[in-house]
GROMACS .gro file of C-alpha atoms in nm:
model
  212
    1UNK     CA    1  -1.471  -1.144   0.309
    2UNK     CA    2  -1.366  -0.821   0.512
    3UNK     CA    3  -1.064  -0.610   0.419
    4UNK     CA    4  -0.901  -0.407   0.689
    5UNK     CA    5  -0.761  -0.095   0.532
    6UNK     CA    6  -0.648   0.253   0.578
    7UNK     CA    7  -0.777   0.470   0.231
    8UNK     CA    8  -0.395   0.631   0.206
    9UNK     CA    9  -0.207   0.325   0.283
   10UNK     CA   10  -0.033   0.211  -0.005
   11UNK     CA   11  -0.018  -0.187   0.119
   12UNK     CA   12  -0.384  -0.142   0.129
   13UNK     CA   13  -0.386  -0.015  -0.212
   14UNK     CA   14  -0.242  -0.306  -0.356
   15UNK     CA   15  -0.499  -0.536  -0.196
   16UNK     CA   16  -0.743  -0.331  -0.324
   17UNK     CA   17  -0.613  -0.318  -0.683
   18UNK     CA   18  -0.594  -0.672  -0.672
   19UNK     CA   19  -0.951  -0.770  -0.566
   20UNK     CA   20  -1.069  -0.569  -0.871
   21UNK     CA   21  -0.867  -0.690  -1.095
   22UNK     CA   22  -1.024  -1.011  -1.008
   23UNK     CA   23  -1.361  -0.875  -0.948
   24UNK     CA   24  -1.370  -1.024  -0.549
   25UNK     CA   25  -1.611  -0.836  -0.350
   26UNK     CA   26  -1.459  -0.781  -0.004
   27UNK     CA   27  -1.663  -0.519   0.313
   28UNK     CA   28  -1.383  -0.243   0.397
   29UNK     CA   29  -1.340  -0.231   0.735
   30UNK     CA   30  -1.204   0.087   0.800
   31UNK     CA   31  -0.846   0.141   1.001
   32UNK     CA   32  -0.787   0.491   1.111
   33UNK     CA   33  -0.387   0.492   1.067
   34UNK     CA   34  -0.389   0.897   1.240
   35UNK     CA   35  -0.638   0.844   1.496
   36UNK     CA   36  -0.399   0.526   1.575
   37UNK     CA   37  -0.748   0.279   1.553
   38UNK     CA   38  -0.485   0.033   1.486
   39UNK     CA   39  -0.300   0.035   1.797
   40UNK     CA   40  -0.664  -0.027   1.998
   41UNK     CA   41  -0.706  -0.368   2.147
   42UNK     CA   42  -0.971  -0.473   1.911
   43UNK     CA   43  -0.742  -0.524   1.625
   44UNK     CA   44  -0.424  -0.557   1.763
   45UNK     CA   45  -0.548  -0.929   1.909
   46UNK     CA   46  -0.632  -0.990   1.563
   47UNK     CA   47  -0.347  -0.826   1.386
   48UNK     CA   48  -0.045  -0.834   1.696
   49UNK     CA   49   0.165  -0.612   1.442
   50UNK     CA   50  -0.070  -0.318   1.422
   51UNK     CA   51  -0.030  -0.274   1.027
   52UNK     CA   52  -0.299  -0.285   0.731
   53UNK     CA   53  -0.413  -0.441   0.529
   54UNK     CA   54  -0.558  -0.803   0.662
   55UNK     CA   55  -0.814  -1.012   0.521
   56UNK     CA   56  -1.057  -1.178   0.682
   57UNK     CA   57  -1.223  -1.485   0.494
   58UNK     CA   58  -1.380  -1.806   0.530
   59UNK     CA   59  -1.260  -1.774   0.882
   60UNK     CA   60  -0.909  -1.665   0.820
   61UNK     CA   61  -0.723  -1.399   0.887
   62UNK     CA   62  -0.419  -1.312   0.631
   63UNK     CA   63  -0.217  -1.023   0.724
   64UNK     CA   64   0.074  -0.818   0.468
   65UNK     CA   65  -0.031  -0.716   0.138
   66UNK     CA   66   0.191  -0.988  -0.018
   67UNK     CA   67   0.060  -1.263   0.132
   68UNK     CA   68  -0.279  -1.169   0.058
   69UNK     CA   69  -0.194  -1.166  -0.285
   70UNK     CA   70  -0.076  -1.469  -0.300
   71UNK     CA   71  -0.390  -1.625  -0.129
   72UNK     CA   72  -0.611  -1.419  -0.384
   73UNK     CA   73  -0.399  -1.619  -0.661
   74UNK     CA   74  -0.465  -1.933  -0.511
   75UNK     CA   75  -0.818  -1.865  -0.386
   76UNK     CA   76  -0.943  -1.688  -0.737
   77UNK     CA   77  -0.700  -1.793  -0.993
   78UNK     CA   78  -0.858  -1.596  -1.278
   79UNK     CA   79  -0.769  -1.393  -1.416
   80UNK     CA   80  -0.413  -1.429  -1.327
   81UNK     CA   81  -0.194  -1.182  -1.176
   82UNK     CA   82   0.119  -1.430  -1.163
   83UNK     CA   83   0.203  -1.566  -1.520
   84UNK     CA   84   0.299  -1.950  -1.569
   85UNK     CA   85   0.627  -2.000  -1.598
   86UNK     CA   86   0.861  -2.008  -1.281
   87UNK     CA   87   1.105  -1.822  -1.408
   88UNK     CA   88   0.838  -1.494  -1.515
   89UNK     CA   89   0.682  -1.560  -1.201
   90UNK     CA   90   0.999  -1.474  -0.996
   91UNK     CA   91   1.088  -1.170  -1.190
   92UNK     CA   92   0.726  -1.062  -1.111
   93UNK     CA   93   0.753  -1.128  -0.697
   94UNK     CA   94   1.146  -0.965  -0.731
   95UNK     CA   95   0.977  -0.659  -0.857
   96UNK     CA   96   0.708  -0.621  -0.623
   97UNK     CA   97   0.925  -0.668  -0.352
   98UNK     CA   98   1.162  -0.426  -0.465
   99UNK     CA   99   0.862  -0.242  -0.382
  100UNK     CA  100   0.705  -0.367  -0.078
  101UNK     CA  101   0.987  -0.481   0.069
  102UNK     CA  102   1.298  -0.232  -0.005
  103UNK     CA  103   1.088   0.119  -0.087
  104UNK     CA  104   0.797   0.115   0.092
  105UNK     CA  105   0.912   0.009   0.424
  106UNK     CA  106   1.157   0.298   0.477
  107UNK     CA  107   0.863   0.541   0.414
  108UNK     CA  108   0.612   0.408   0.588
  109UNK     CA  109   0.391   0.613   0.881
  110UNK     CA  110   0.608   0.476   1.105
  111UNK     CA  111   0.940   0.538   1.044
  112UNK     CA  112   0.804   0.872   0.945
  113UNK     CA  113   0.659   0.937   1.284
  114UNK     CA  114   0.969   0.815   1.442
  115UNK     CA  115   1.164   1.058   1.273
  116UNK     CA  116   0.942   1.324   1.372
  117UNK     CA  117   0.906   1.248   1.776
  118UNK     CA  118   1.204   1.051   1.864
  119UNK     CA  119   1.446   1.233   1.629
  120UNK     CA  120   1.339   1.572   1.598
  121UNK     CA  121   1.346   1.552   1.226
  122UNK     CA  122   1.141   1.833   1.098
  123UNK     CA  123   0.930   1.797   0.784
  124UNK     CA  124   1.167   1.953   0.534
  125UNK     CA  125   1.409   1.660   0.665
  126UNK     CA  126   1.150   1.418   0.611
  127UNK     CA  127   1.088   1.507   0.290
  128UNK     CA  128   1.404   1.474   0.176
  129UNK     CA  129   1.487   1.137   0.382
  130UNK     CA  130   1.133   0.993   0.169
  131UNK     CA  131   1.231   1.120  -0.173
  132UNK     CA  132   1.613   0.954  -0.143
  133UNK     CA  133   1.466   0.638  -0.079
  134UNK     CA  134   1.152   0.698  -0.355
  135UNK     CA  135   1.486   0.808  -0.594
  136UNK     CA  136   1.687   0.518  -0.537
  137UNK     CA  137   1.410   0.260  -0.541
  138UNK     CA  138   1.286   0.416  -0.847
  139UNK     CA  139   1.588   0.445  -1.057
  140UNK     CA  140   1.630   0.015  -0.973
  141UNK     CA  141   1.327  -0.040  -1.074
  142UNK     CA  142   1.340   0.181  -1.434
  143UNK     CA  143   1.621   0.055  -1.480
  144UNK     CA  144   1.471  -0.292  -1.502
  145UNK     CA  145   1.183  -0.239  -1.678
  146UNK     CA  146   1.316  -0.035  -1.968
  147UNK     CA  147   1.606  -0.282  -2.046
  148UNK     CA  148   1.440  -0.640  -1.990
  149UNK     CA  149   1.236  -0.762  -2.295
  150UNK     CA  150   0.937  -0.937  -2.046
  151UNK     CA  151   0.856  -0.593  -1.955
  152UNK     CA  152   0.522  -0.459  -2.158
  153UNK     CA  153   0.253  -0.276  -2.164
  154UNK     CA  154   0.270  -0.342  -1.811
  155UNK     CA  155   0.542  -0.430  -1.583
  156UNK     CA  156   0.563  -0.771  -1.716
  157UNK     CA  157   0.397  -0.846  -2.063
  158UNK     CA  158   0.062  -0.769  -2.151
  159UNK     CA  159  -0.172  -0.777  -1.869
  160UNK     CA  160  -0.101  -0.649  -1.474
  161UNK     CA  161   0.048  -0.852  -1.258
  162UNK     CA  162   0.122  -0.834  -0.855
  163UNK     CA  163   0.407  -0.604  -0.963
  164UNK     CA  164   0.156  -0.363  -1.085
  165UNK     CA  165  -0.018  -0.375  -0.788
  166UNK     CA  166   0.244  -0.250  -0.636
  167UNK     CA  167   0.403  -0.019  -0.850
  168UNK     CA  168   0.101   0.200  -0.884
  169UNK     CA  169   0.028   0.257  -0.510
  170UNK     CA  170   0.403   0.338  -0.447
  171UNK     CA  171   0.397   0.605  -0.787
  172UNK     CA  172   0.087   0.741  -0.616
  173UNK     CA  173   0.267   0.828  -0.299
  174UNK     CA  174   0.570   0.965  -0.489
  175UNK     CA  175   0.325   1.205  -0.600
  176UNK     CA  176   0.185   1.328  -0.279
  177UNK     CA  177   0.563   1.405  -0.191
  178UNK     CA  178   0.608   1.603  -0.514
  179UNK     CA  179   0.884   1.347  -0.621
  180UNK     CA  180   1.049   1.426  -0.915
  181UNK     CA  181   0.934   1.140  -1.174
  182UNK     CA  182   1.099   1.229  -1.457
  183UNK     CA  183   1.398   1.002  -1.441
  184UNK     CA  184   1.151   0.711  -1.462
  185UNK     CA  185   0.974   0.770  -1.782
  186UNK     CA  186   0.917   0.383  -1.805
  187UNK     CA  187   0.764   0.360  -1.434
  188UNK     CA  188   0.531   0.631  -1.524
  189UNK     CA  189   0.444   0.497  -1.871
  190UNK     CA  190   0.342   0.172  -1.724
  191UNK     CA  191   0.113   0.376  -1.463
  192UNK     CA  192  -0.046   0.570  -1.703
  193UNK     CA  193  -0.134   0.208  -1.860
  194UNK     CA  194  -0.270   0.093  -1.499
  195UNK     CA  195  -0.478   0.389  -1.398
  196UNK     CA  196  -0.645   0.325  -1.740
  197UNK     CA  197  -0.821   0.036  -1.621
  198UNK     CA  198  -1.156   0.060  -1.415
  199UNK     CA  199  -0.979  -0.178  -1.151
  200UNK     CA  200  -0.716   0.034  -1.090
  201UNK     CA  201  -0.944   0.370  -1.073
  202UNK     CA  202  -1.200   0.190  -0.836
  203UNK     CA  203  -0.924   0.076  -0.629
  204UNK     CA  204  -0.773   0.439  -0.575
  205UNK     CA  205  -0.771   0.624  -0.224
  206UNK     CA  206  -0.985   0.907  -0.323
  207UNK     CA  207  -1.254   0.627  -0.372
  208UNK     CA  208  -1.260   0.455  -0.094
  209UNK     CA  209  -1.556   0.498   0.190
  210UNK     CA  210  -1.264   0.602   0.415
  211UNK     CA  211  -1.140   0.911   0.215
  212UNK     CA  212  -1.156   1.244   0.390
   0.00000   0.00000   0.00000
C-alpha cells in the first residue's frame, strides 16, 4: 500500500490519522504541493485532478480523502471509525463533510494561490478571506457538537470516528493562521482528546518523512 501525500495537507492528514487508528502500514510517497510535483506528468496520469492524498493498493488507485476512508472501513473494519447504526453513521459523514467538503475547500492551496496571482489579493487579504470561512465553518460545527447528546469524548461518542479525522487536521490549520479558537471551546476540547492518542500524534505533519 502507497500513500501519496503532501506533510501540510490537511486531506492527507486525515488519511494518515486514519491508517493509525487502524494500525495499516502504508509507504508515503511524497507530493511536493510548492514545488508543484503534483502538476508533473508522472502523477497527474495517475491522479488527472492533481490533488493529494491517493492510495495505491492491491492494484488500485483511490483518490479524495473521503473515499479513502471509506475503503479503509471496508478494507480493515476494525476498529471502526463509522459506528453501526445508519442513522449515527450519517451524522458522522454530515460532520466530516462539513469539513472536507464546505471548510476546507475554500482554503485550500489553490484557491489561495488564485487569490494571490490572478486576483492580486495580498496576504493580509488572504488571511482574512481563510479565517471567515475557518469562523463560519467553525461556529456550525460547535454549534453541533455542544448541543447534540451523540457527541462525546469525541465528536461522536466514545471513540474517533471519520469526523475526527477530519476535525483535527482542519483545527491544526486554524492554528497556523492564528485563528481565533475561542468561540469553539467544544471543537478544541474534542482535539485536545484526539492529539492524546499515539495515532493522532504519529499521524501529525511535523512527523512525517516529508516535513521541512
Amino acid at each position: 500500500m502507497k500513500l501519496y501525500s503532501f506533510f501540510r495537507s490537511s486531506a492527507s492528514f486525515r488519511v494518515r490519522i486514519a491508517l493509525q487508528l487502524k494500525g495499516v502500514s502504508a509507504e508515503t510517497v511524497p507530493i511536493n504541493l510548492r514545488k508543484s510535483e503534483q502538476d508533473e506528468a508522472a502523477y497527474r496520469k495517475l491522479n488527472p485532478q492533481s490533488l493529494v492524498p491517493a492510495l495505491q493498493d492491491d492494484g488500485h488507485f483511490i483518490t479524495q480523502s473521503l473515499a479513502i476512508l471509506e475503503y479503509l472501513e471496508e478494507t480493515h473494519p476494525q476498529p471502526p471509525l463509522l459506528p453501526k447504526a445508519p442513522a449515527e453513521r450519517g451524522r458522522v459523514r454530515s460532520l466530516a463533510l462539513a469539513v472536507a467538503c464546505e471548510i476546507h475547500p475554500l482554503n485550500n492551496s489553490r484557491v489561495l494561490n488564485y487569490l494571490k496571482d490572478k486576483l492580486g489579493a495580498d496576504e493580509a487579504a488572504r488571511d482574512a478571506w481563510y479565517r471567515n470561512w475557518i469562523a463560519v465553518g467553525l461556529a456550525a460545527l460547535e454549534a453541533r457538537l455542544a448541543a447534540e447528546k451523540e457527541t462525546g469524548r469525541y465528536c461522536h461518542g466514545a471513540t474517533p470516528t471519520f469526523a475526527d479525522c477530519c476535525l483535527v487536521p482542519q483545527v491544526y490549520n486554524a492554528r497556523r493562521f492564528k485563528c481565533d479558537l475561542a468561540p469553539y471551546p467544544t471543537v478544541v476540547r474534542i482535539e485536545g482528546a484526539c492529539l492524546a492518542l499515539p495515532a493522532f500524534q504519529r499521524a501529525a505533519p511535523e512527523q512525517q518523512p516529508d516535513a521541512v
